[in-house]
Amino acid sequence: TRSAAKLVQLAQACETLQTKTIPVEMSRLQSERNQSYEDACQGFLLLLKAEQSRVDSASHRISLRQQQKQEELGRLQREQEEYERKLQKEREEEARMEREKKEQIQKQKEEDRIKEEERQSALHAAEEEAEKEDALKNAHVERAQILMSSLEKVRNEELKQFDSSKSVSRRRLQFKKVVN
């Protein structure tokens, strides 16, 4: 009966276990399950927050890069515009200098042409003056030549008769003999 008492005791212990420990165990398991579910949710929430912070950080870096690119593009555009303005100024300066150089060359050519004309006119005037002086100096020579040609003409025409005359020719011959 001892074994029956142990059996009864065992049955009571089983019943107690079943009535007391199973609901406690079930509630403990339920609370553990709820706790692990909450822990998993908290873990996922932390992961999501970490991912969100990485996404936010990446977004921020992307926006900073885009802003830097925009600033760089703006700076490059300003530099390009400045460079183009500088080139335009240089071209305008070169064109102005080229015009001034052409004008100076044209002015120098005009001055040289005027000087050459003045030199030519002075040379022409000097030549005319020299010709007049030469004509004045040679006027008596020319007049003498004219007179000599007139004399020669008169002599030849009037002395032809004497040259053709036989008696004059004989007489000349005699004078020549006497002189020699």
mmCIF file with all atom_site columns, C-alpha atoms in Angstrom:
data_model
loop_
_atom_site.group_PDB
_atom_site.id
_atom_site.type_symbol
_atom_site.label_atom_id
_atom_site.label_alt_id
_atom_site.label_comp_id
_atom_site.label_asym_id
_atom_site.label_entity_id
_atom_site.label_seq_id
_atom_site.pdbx_PDB_ins_code
_atom_site.Cartn_x
_atom_site.Cartn_y
_atom_site.Cartn_z
_atom_site.occupancy
_atom_site.B_iso_or_equiv
_atom_site.pdbx_formal_charge
_atom_site.auth_seq_id
_atom_site.auth_comp_id
_atom_site.auth_asym_id
_atom_site.auth_atom_id
_atom_site.pdbx_PDB_model_num
ATOM 1   C CA . THR A 1 1   ? 0.000   0.000   0.000    1.00 0.00 ? 1   THR A CA 1
ATOM 2   C CA . ARG A 1 2   ? 2.916   1.822   0.144    1.00 0.00 ? 2   ARG A CA 1
ATOM 3   C CA . SER A 1 3   ? 3.173   1.657   -3.539   1.00 0.00 ? 3   SER A CA 1
ATOM 4   C CA . ALA A 1 4   ? -0.404  2.697   -3.832   1.00 0.00 ? 4   ALA A CA 1
ATOM 5   C CA . ALA A 1 5   ? 0.276   5.635   -1.615   1.00 0.00 ? 5   ALA A CA 1
ATOM 6   C CA . LYS A 1 6   ? 3.238   6.490   -3.742   1.00 0.00 ? 6   LYS A CA 1
ATOM 7   C CA . LEU A 1 7   ? 1.130   6.121   -6.763   1.00 0.00 ? 7   LEU A CA 1
ATOM 8   C CA . VAL A 1 8   ? -1.478  8.409   -5.339   1.00 0.00 ? 8   VAL A CA 1
ATOM 9   C CA . GLN A 1 9   ? 1.202   10.804  -4.380   1.00 0.00 ? 9   GLN A CA 1
ATOM 10  C CA . LEU A 1 10  ? 2.658   10.580  -7.823   1.00 0.00 ? 10  LEU A CA 1
ATOM 11  C CA . ALA A 1 11  ? -0.774  11.114  -9.334   1.00 0.00 ? 11  ALA A CA 1
ATOM 12  C CA . GLN A 1 12  ? -1.330  14.122  -7.097   1.00 0.00 ? 12  GLN A CA 1
ATOM 13  C CA . ALA A 1 13  ? 2.076   15.470  -7.977   1.00 0.00 ? 13  ALA A CA 1
ATOM 14  C CA . CYS A 1 14  ? 1.240   14.997  -11.629  1.00 0.00 ? 14  CYS A CA 1
ATOM 15  C CA . GLU A 1 15  ? -2.074  16.703  -11.206  1.00 0.00 ? 15  GLU A CA 1
ATOM 16  C CA . THR A 1 16  ? -0.480  19.584  -9.321   1.00 0.00 ? 16  THR A CA 1
ATOM 17  C CA . LEU A 1 17  ? 2.149   19.775  -11.895  1.00 0.00 ? 17  LEU A CA 1
ATOM 18  C CA . GLN A 1 18  ? -0.462  19.790  -14.545  1.00 0.00 ? 18  GLN A CA 1
ATOM 19  C CA . THR A 1 19  ? -2.659  22.383  -12.917  1.00 0.00 ? 19  THR A CA 1
ATOM 20  C CA . LYS A 1 20  ? 0.028   24.626  -11.521  1.00 0.00 ? 20  LYS A CA 1
ATOM 21  C CA . THR A 1 21  ? 3.151   24.246  -13.569  1.00 0.00 ? 21  THR A CA 1
ATOM 22  C CA . ILE A 1 22  ? 1.700   23.822  -17.038  1.00 0.00 ? 22  ILE A CA 1
ATOM 23  C CA . PRO A 1 23  ? -0.211  27.140  -17.002  1.00 0.00 ? 23  PRO A CA 1
ATOM 24  C CA . VAL A 1 24  ? 2.789   28.831  -15.401  1.00 0.00 ? 24  VAL A CA 1
ATOM 25  C CA . GLU A 1 25  ? 5.039   27.233  -17.978  1.00 0.00 ? 25  GLU A CA 1
ATOM 26  C CA . MET A 1 26  ? 2.597   28.202  -20.721  1.00 0.00 ? 26  MET A CA 1
ATOM 27  C CA . SER A 1 27  ? 2.439   31.750  -19.498  1.00 0.00 ? 27  SER A CA 1
ATOM 28  C CA . ARG A 1 28  ? 6.217   31.793  -19.145  1.00 0.00 ? 28  ARG A CA 1
ATOM 29  C CA . LEU A 1 29  ? 6.583   30.434  -22.687  1.00 0.00 ? 29  LEU A CA 1
ATOM 30  C CA . GLN A 1 30  ? 3.947   32.924  -23.872  1.00 0.00 ? 30  GLN A CA 1
ATOM 31  C CA . SER A 1 31  ? 5.790   35.777  -22.202  1.00 0.00 ? 31  SER A CA 1
ATOM 32  C CA . GLU A 1 32  ? 9.117   34.518  -23.543  1.00 0.00 ? 32  GLU A CA 1
ATOM 33  C CA . ARG A 1 33  ? 7.580   34.294  -26.974  1.00 0.00 ? 33  ARG A CA 1
ATOM 34  C CA . ASN A 1 34  ? 6.172   37.781  -26.618  1.00 0.00 ? 34  ASN A CA 1
ATOM 35  C CA . GLN A 1 35  ? 9.516   38.957  -25.254  1.00 0.00 ? 35  GLN A CA 1
ATOM 36  C CA . SER A 1 36  ? 11.453  37.340  -28.096  1.00 0.00 ? 36  SER A CA 1
ATOM 37  C CA . TYR A 1 37  ? 8.936   38.790  -30.572  1.00 0.00 ? 37  TYR A CA 1
ATOM 38  C CA . GLU A 1 38  ? 9.390   42.227  -29.006  1.00 0.00 ? 38  GLU A CA 1
ATOM 39  C CA . ASP A 1 39  ? 13.165  41.727  -28.964  1.00 0.00 ? 39  ASP A CA 1
ATOM 40  C CA . ALA A 1 40  ? 13.064  40.726  -32.654  1.00 0.00 ? 40  ALA A CA 1
ATOM 41  C CA . CYS A 1 41  ? 10.913  43.749  -33.424  1.00 0.00 ? 41  CYS A CA 1
ATOM 42  C CA . GLN A 1 42  ? 13.277  45.938  -31.441  1.00 0.00 ? 42  GLN A CA 1
ATOM 43  C CA . GLY A 1 43  ? 16.220  44.378  -33.323  1.00 0.00 ? 43  GLY A CA 1
ATOM 44  C CA . PHE A 1 44  ? 14.513  44.963  -36.649  1.00 0.00 ? 44  PHE A CA 1
ATOM 45  C CA . LEU A 1 45  ? 13.634  48.476  -35.567  1.00 0.00 ? 45  LEU A CA 1
ATOM 46  C CA . LEU A 1 46  ? 17.278  49.097  -34.593  1.00 0.00 ? 46  LEU A CA 1
ATOM 47  C CA . LEU A 1 47  ? 18.420  47.633  -37.910  1.00 0.00 ? 47  LEU A CA 1
ATOM 48  C CA . LEU A 1 48  ? 15.895  49.803  -39.751  1.00 0.00 ? 48  LEU A CA 1
ATOM 49  C CA . LYS A 1 49  ? 17.048  52.859  -37.792  1.00 0.00 ? 49  LYS A CA 1
ATOM 50  C CA . ALA A 1 50  ? 20.684  52.009  -38.561  1.00 0.00 ? 50  ALA A CA 1
ATOM 51  C CA . GLU A 1 51  ? 19.829  51.545  -42.232  1.00 0.00 ? 51  GLU A CA 1
ATOM 52  C CA . GLN A 1 52  ? 17.821  54.762  -42.190  1.00 0.00 ? 52  GLN A CA 1
ATOM 53  C CA . SER A 1 53  ? 20.756  56.617  -40.648  1.00 0.00 ? 53  SER A CA 1
ATOM 54  C CA . ARG A 1 54  ? 23.055  55.156  -43.338  1.00 0.00 ? 54  ARG A CA 1
ATOM 55  C CA . VAL A 1 55  ? 20.521  56.119  -46.013  1.00 0.00 ? 55  VAL A CA 1
ATOM 56  C CA . ASP A 1 56  ? 20.252  59.602  -44.499  1.00 0.00 ? 56  ASP A CA 1
ATOM 57  C CA . SER A 1 57  ? 24.043  59.861  -44.335  1.00 0.00 ? 57  SER A CA 1
ATOM 58  C CA . ALA A 1 58  ? 24.358  58.673  -47.953  1.00 0.00 ? 58  ALA A CA 1
ATOM 59  C CA . SER A 1 59  ? 21.603  61.086  -48.986  1.00 0.00 ? 59  SER A CA 1
ATOM 60  C CA . HIS A 1 60  ? 23.374  63.897  -47.214  1.00 0.00 ? 60  HIS A CA 1
ATOM 61  C CA . ARG A 1 61  ? 26.697  63.015  -48.875  1.00 0.00 ? 61  ARG A CA 1
ATOM 62  C CA . ILE A 1 62  ? 24.969  62.792  -52.259  1.00 0.00 ? 62  ILE A CA 1
ATOM 63  C CA . SER A 1 63  ? 23.325  66.168  -51.765  1.00 0.00 ? 63  SER A CA 1
ATOM 64  C CA . LEU A 1 64  ? 26.676  67.625  -50.649  1.00 0.00 ? 64  LEU A CA 1
ATOM 65  C CA . ARG A 1 65  ? 28.342  66.177  -53.755  1.00 0.00 ? 65  ARG A CA 1
ATOM 66  C CA . GLN A 1 66  ? 25.579  67.546  -55.956  1.00 0.00 ? 66  GLN A CA 1
ATOM 67  C CA . GLN A 1 67  ? 25.935  70.929  -54.290  1.00 0.00 ? 67  GLN A CA 1
ATOM 68  C CA . GLN A 1 68  ? 29.722  70.774  -54.742  1.00 0.00 ? 68  GLN A CA 1
ATOM 69  C CA . LYS A 1 69  ? 29.238  69.796  -58.385  1.00 0.00 ? 69  LYS A CA 1
ATOM 70  C CA . GLN A 1 70  ? 26.831  72.691  -58.876  1.00 0.00 ? 70  GLN A CA 1
ATOM 71  C CA . GLU A 1 71  ? 29.306  75.060  -57.223  1.00 0.00 ? 71  GLU A CA 1
ATOM 72  C CA . GLU A 1 72  ? 32.150  73.619  -59.314  1.00 0.00 ? 72  GLU A CA 1
ATOM 73  C CA . LEU A 1 73  ? 30.072  73.941  -62.490  1.00 0.00 ? 73  LEU A CA 1
ATOM 74  C CA . GLY A 1 74  ? 29.204  77.511  -61.541  1.00 0.00 ? 74  GLY A CA 1
ATOM 75  C CA . ARG A 1 75  ? 32.866  78.280  -60.848  1.00 0.00 ? 75  ARG A CA 1
ATOM 76  C CA . LEU A 1 76  ? 33.951  76.649  -64.124  1.00 0.00 ? 76  LEU A CA 1
ATOM 77  C CA . GLN A 1 77  ? 31.288  78.567  -66.002  1.00 0.00 ? 77  GLN A CA 1
ATOM 78  C CA . ARG A 1 78  ? 32.402  81.845  -64.402  1.00 0.00 ? 78  ARG A CA 1
ATOM 79  C CA . GLU A 1 79  ? 36.024  81.009  -65.237  1.00 0.00 ? 79  GLU A CA 1
ATOM 80  C CA . GLN A 1 80  ? 35.023  80.172  -68.824  1.00 0.00 ? 80  GLN A CA 1
ATOM 81  C CA . GLU A 1 81  ? 33.112  83.450  -69.131  1.00 0.00 ? 81  GLU A CA 1
ATOM 82  C CA . GLU A 1 82  ? 36.066  85.350  -67.640  1.00 0.00 ? 82  GLU A CA 1
ATOM 83  C CA . TYR A 1 83  ? 38.440  83.592  -70.026  1.00 0.00 ? 83  TYR A CA 1
ATOM 84  C CA . GLU A 1 84  ? 36.187  84.422  -73.003  1.00 0.00 ? 84  GLU A CA 1
ATOM 85  C CA . ARG A 1 85  ? 35.957  88.068  -71.884  1.00 0.00 ? 85  ARG A CA 1
ATOM 86  C CA . LYS A 1 86  ? 39.738  88.150  -71.554  1.00 0.00 ? 86  LYS A CA 1
ATOM 87  C CA . LEU A 1 87  ? 40.165  86.634  -75.018  1.00 0.00 ? 87  LEU A CA 1
ATOM 88  C CA . GLN A 1 88  ? 37.668  89.125  -76.448  1.00 0.00 ? 88  GLN A CA 1
ATOM 89  C CA . LYS A 1 89  ? 39.558  92.012  -74.845  1.00 0.00 ? 89  LYS A CA 1
ATOM 90  C CA . GLU A 1 90  ? 42.842  90.667  -76.210  1.00 0.00 ? 90  GLU A CA 1
ATOM 91  C CA . ARG A 1 91  ? 41.325  90.312  -79.703  1.00 0.00 ? 91  ARG A CA 1
ATOM 92  C CA . GLU A 1 92  ? 39.933  93.832  -79.510  1.00 0.00 ? 92  GLU A CA 1
ATOM 93  C CA . GLU A 1 93  ? 43.309  95.138  -78.307  1.00 0.00 ? 93  GLU A CA 1
ATOM 94  C CA . GLU A 1 94  ? 45.107  93.292  -81.120  1.00 0.00 ? 94  GLU A CA 1
ATOM 95  C CA . ALA A 1 95  ? 42.620  94.644  -83.672  1.00 0.00 ? 95  ALA A CA 1
ATOM 96  C CA . ARG A 1 96  ? 43.042  98.170  -82.290  1.00 0.00 ? 96  ARG A CA 1
ATOM 97  C CA . MET A 1 97  ? 46.823  97.861  -82.369  1.00 0.00 ? 97  MET A CA 1
ATOM 98  C CA . GLU A 1 98  ? 46.651  96.467  -85.924  1.00 0.00 ? 98  GLU A CA 1
ATOM 99  C CA . ARG A 1 99  ? 44.447  99.398  -87.003  1.00 0.00 ? 99  ARG A CA 1
ATOM 100 C CA . GLU A 1 100 ? 46.809  101.871 -85.352  1.00 0.00 ? 100 GLU A CA 1
ATOM 101 C CA . LYS A 1 101 ? 49.773  100.172 -87.003  1.00 0.00 ? 101 LYS A CA 1
ATOM 102 C CA . LYS A 1 102 ? 48.061  100.279 -90.413  1.00 0.00 ? 102 LYS A CA 1
ATOM 103 C CA . GLU A 1 103 ? 47.130  103.924 -89.874  1.00 0.00 ? 103 GLU A CA 1
ATOM 104 C CA . GLN A 1 104 ? 50.698  104.710 -88.852  1.00 0.00 ? 104 GLN A CA 1
ATOM 105 C CA . ILE A 1 105 ? 52.064  102.867 -91.895  1.00 0.00 ? 105 ILE A CA 1
ATOM 106 C CA . GLN A 1 106 ? 49.555  104.678 -94.136  1.00 0.00 ? 106 GLN A CA 1
ATOM 107 C CA . LYS A 1 107 ? 50.484  108.004 -92.540  1.00 0.00 ? 107 LYS A CA 1
ATOM 108 C CA . GLN A 1 108 ? 54.195  107.235 -92.988  1.00 0.00 ? 108 GLN A CA 1
ATOM 109 C CA . LYS A 1 109 ? 53.593  106.270 -96.644  1.00 0.00 ? 109 LYS A CA 1
ATOM 110 C CA . GLU A 1 110 ? 51.671  109.490 -97.189  1.00 0.00 ? 110 GLU A CA 1
ATOM 111 C CA . GLU A 1 111 ? 54.460  111.516 -95.539  1.00 0.00 ? 111 GLU A CA 1
ATOM 112 C CA . ASP A 1 112 ? 57.062  109.673 -97.632  1.00 0.00 ? 112 ASP A CA 1
ATOM 113 C CA . ARG A 1 113 ? 55.014  110.296 -100.794 1.00 0.00 ? 113 ARG A CA 1
ATOM 114 C CA . ILE A 1 114 ? 54.701  114.002 -99.954  1.00 0.00 ? 114 ILE A CA 1
ATOM 115 C CA . LYS A 1 115 ? 58.429  114.215 -99.191  1.00 0.00 ? 115 LYS A CA 1
ATOM 116 C CA . GLU A 1 116 ? 59.208  112.416 -102.473 1.00 0.00 ? 116 GLU A CA 1
ATOM 117 C CA . GLU A 1 117 ? 56.921  114.792 -104.387 1.00 0.00 ? 117 GLU A CA 1
ATOM 118 C CA . GLU A 1 118 ? 58.576  117.756 -102.679 1.00 0.00 ? 118 GLU A CA 1
ATOM 119 C CA . ARG A 1 119 ? 62.014  116.300 -103.438 1.00 0.00 ? 119 ARG A CA 1
ATOM 120 C CA . GLN A 1 120 ? 61.023  115.637 -107.055 1.00 0.00 ? 120 GLN A CA 1
ATOM 121 C CA . SER A 1 121 ? 59.614  119.154 -107.441 1.00 0.00 ? 121 SER A CA 1
ATOM 122 C CA . ALA A 1 122 ? 62.746  120.632 -105.803 1.00 0.00 ? 122 ALA A CA 1
ATOM 123 C CA . LEU A 1 123 ? 64.910  118.484 -108.095 1.00 0.00 ? 123 LEU A CA 1
ATOM 124 C CA . HIS A 1 124 ? 62.857  119.528 -111.125 1.00 0.00 ? 124 HIS A CA 1
ATOM 125 C CA . ALA A 1 125 ? 63.092  123.187 -110.079 1.00 0.00 ? 125 ALA A CA 1
ATOM 126 C CA . ALA A 1 126 ? 66.845  122.804 -109.568 1.00 0.00 ? 126 ALA A CA 1
ATOM 127 C CA . GLU A 1 127 ? 67.182  121.160 -112.976 1.00 0.00 ? 127 GLU A CA 1
ATOM 128 C CA . GLU A 1 128 ? 65.197  123.965 -114.586 1.00 0.00 ? 128 GLU A CA 1
ATOM 129 C CA . GLU A 1 129 ? 67.317  126.528 -112.742 1.00 0.00 ? 129 GLU A CA 1
ATOM 130 C CA . ALA A 1 130 ? 70.483  124.736 -113.859 1.00 0.00 ? 130 ALA A CA 1
ATOM 131 C CA . GLU A 1 131 ? 69.208  124.612 -117.433 1.00 0.00 ? 131 GLU A CA 1
ATOM 132 C CA . LYS A 1 132 ? 68.438  128.350 -117.325 1.00 0.00 ? 132 LYS A CA 1
ATOM 133 C CA . GLU A 1 133 ? 71.891  129.116 -115.923 1.00 0.00 ? 133 GLU A CA 1
ATOM 134 C CA . ASP A 1 134 ? 73.452  126.791 -118.500 1.00 0.00 ? 134 ASP A CA 1
ATOM 135 C CA . ALA A 1 135 ? 71.400  128.457 -121.221 1.00 0.00 ? 135 ALA A CA 1
ATOM 136 C CA . LEU A 1 136 ? 72.566  131.910 -120.024 1.00 0.00 ? 136 LEU A CA 1
ATOM 137 C CA . LYS A 1 137 ? 76.182  130.738 -119.939 1.00 0.00 ? 137 LYS A CA 1
ATOM 138 C CA . ASN A 1 138 ? 75.934  129.104 -123.336 1.00 0.00 ? 138 ASN A CA 1
ATOM 139 C CA . ALA A 1 139 ? 73.798  131.790 -124.936 1.00 0.00 ? 139 ALA A CA 1
ATOM 140 C CA . HIS A 1 140 ? 76.847  133.588 -126.410 1.00 0.00 ? 140 HIS A CA 1
ATOM 141 C CA . VAL A 1 141 ? 78.210  130.251 -127.650 1.00 0.00 ? 141 VAL A CA 1
ATOM 142 C CA . GLU A 1 142 ? 74.943  129.429 -129.341 1.00 0.00 ? 142 GLU A CA 1
ATOM 143 C CA . ARG A 1 143 ? 74.769  132.928 -130.798 1.00 0.00 ? 143 ARG A CA 1
ATOM 144 C CA . ALA A 1 144 ? 78.328  132.537 -132.048 1.00 0.00 ? 144 ALA A CA 1
ATOM 145 C CA . GLN A 1 145 ? 77.419  129.203 -133.616 1.00 0.00 ? 145 GLN A CA 1
ATOM 146 C CA . ILE A 1 146 ? 74.447  130.783 -135.318 1.00 0.00 ? 146 ILE A CA 1
ATOM 147 C CA . LEU A 1 147 ? 76.605  133.633 -136.561 1.00 0.00 ? 147 LEU A CA 1
ATOM 148 C CA . MET A 1 148 ? 79.276  131.209 -137.743 1.00 0.00 ? 148 MET A CA 1
ATOM 149 C CA . SER A 1 149 ? 76.742  129.123 -139.616 1.00 0.00 ? 149 SER A CA 1
ATOM 150 C CA . SER A 1 150 ? 75.386  132.322 -141.182 1.00 0.00 ? 150 SER A CA 1
ATOM 151 C CA . LEU A 1 151 ? 78.899  133.381 -142.077 1.00 0.00 ? 151 LEU A CA 1
ATOM 152 C CA . GLU A 1 152 ? 79.668  129.985 -143.514 1.00 0.00 ? 152 GLU A CA 1
ATOM 153 C CA . LYS A 1 153 ? 76.504  130.138 -145.535 1.00 0.00 ? 153 LYS A CA 1
ATOM 154 C CA . VAL A 1 154 ? 77.244  133.586 -146.890 1.00 0.00 ? 154 VAL A CA 1
ATOM 155 C CA . ARG A 1 155 ? 80.835  132.680 -147.582 1.00 0.00 ? 155 ARG A CA 1
ATOM 156 C CA . ASN A 1 156 ? 79.999  129.518 -149.399 1.00 0.00 ? 156 ASN A CA 1
ATOM 157 C CA . GLU A 1 157 ? 77.382  131.088 -151.572 1.00 0.00 ? 157 GLU A CA 1
ATOM 158 C CA . GLU A 1 158 ? 79.271  134.237 -152.460 1.00 0.00 ? 158 GLU A CA 1
ATOM 159 C CA . LEU A 1 159 ? 82.695  132.637 -152.725 1.00 0.00 ? 159 LEU A CA 1
ATOM 160 C CA . LYS A 1 160 ? 81.461  129.887 -154.954 1.00 0.00 ? 160 LYS A CA 1
ATOM 161 C CA . GLN A 1 161 ? 81.823  132.185 -157.850 1.00 0.00 ? 161 GLN A CA 1
ATOM 162 C CA . PHE A 1 162 ? 85.435  132.845 -156.964 1.00 0.00 ? 162 PHE A CA 1
ATOM 163 C CA . ASP A 1 163 ? 86.160  129.186 -156.435 1.00 0.00 ? 163 ASP A CA 1
ATOM 164 C CA . SER A 1 164 ? 84.752  128.260 -159.783 1.00 0.00 ? 164 SER A CA 1
ATOM 165 C CA . SER A 1 165 ? 86.555  131.054 -161.606 1.00 0.00 ? 165 SER A CA 1
ATOM 166 C CA . LYS A 1 166 ? 89.788  129.928 -163.385 1.00 0.00 ? 166 LYS A CA 1
ATOM 167 C CA . SER A 1 167 ? 91.592  133.178 -163.083 1.00 0.00 ? 167 SER A CA 1
ATOM 168 C CA . VAL A 1 168 ? 91.061  133.327 -159.299 1.00 0.00 ? 168 VAL A CA 1
ATOM 169 C CA . SER A 1 169 ? 92.173  129.815 -158.943 1.00 0.00 ? 169 SER A CA 1
ATOM 170 C CA . ARG A 1 170 ? 95.401  130.451 -160.826 1.00 0.00 ? 170 ARG A CA 1
ATOM 171 C CA . ARG A 1 171 ? 96.129  133.444 -158.763 1.00 0.00 ? 171 ARG A CA 1
ATOM 172 C CA . ARG A 1 172 ? 95.615  131.512 -155.552 1.00 0.00 ? 172 ARG A CA 1
ATOM 173 C CA . LEU A 1 173 ? 97.934  128.869 -156.725 1.00 0.00 ? 173 LEU A CA 1
ATOM 174 C CA . GLN A 1 174 ? 100.593 131.455 -157.388 1.00 0.00 ? 174 GLN A CA 1
ATOM 175 C CA . PHE A 1 175 ? 100.173 132.893 -153.874 1.00 0.00 ? 175 PHE A CA 1
ATOM 176 C CA . LYS A 1 176 ? 100.563 129.483 -152.435 1.00 0.00 ? 176 LYS A CA 1
ATOM 177 C CA . LYS A 1 177 ? 103.767 128.943 -154.346 1.00 0.00 ? 177 LYS A CA 1
ATOM 178 C CA . VAL A 1 178 ? 105.142 132.220 -153.212 1.00 0.00 ? 178 VAL A CA 1
ATOM 179 C CA . VAL A 1 179 ? 104.238 131.546 -149.610 1.00 0.00 ? 179 VAL A CA 1
ATOM 180 C CA . ASN A 1 180 ? 105.770 128.143 -149.674 1.00 0.00 ? 180 ASN A CA 1
#
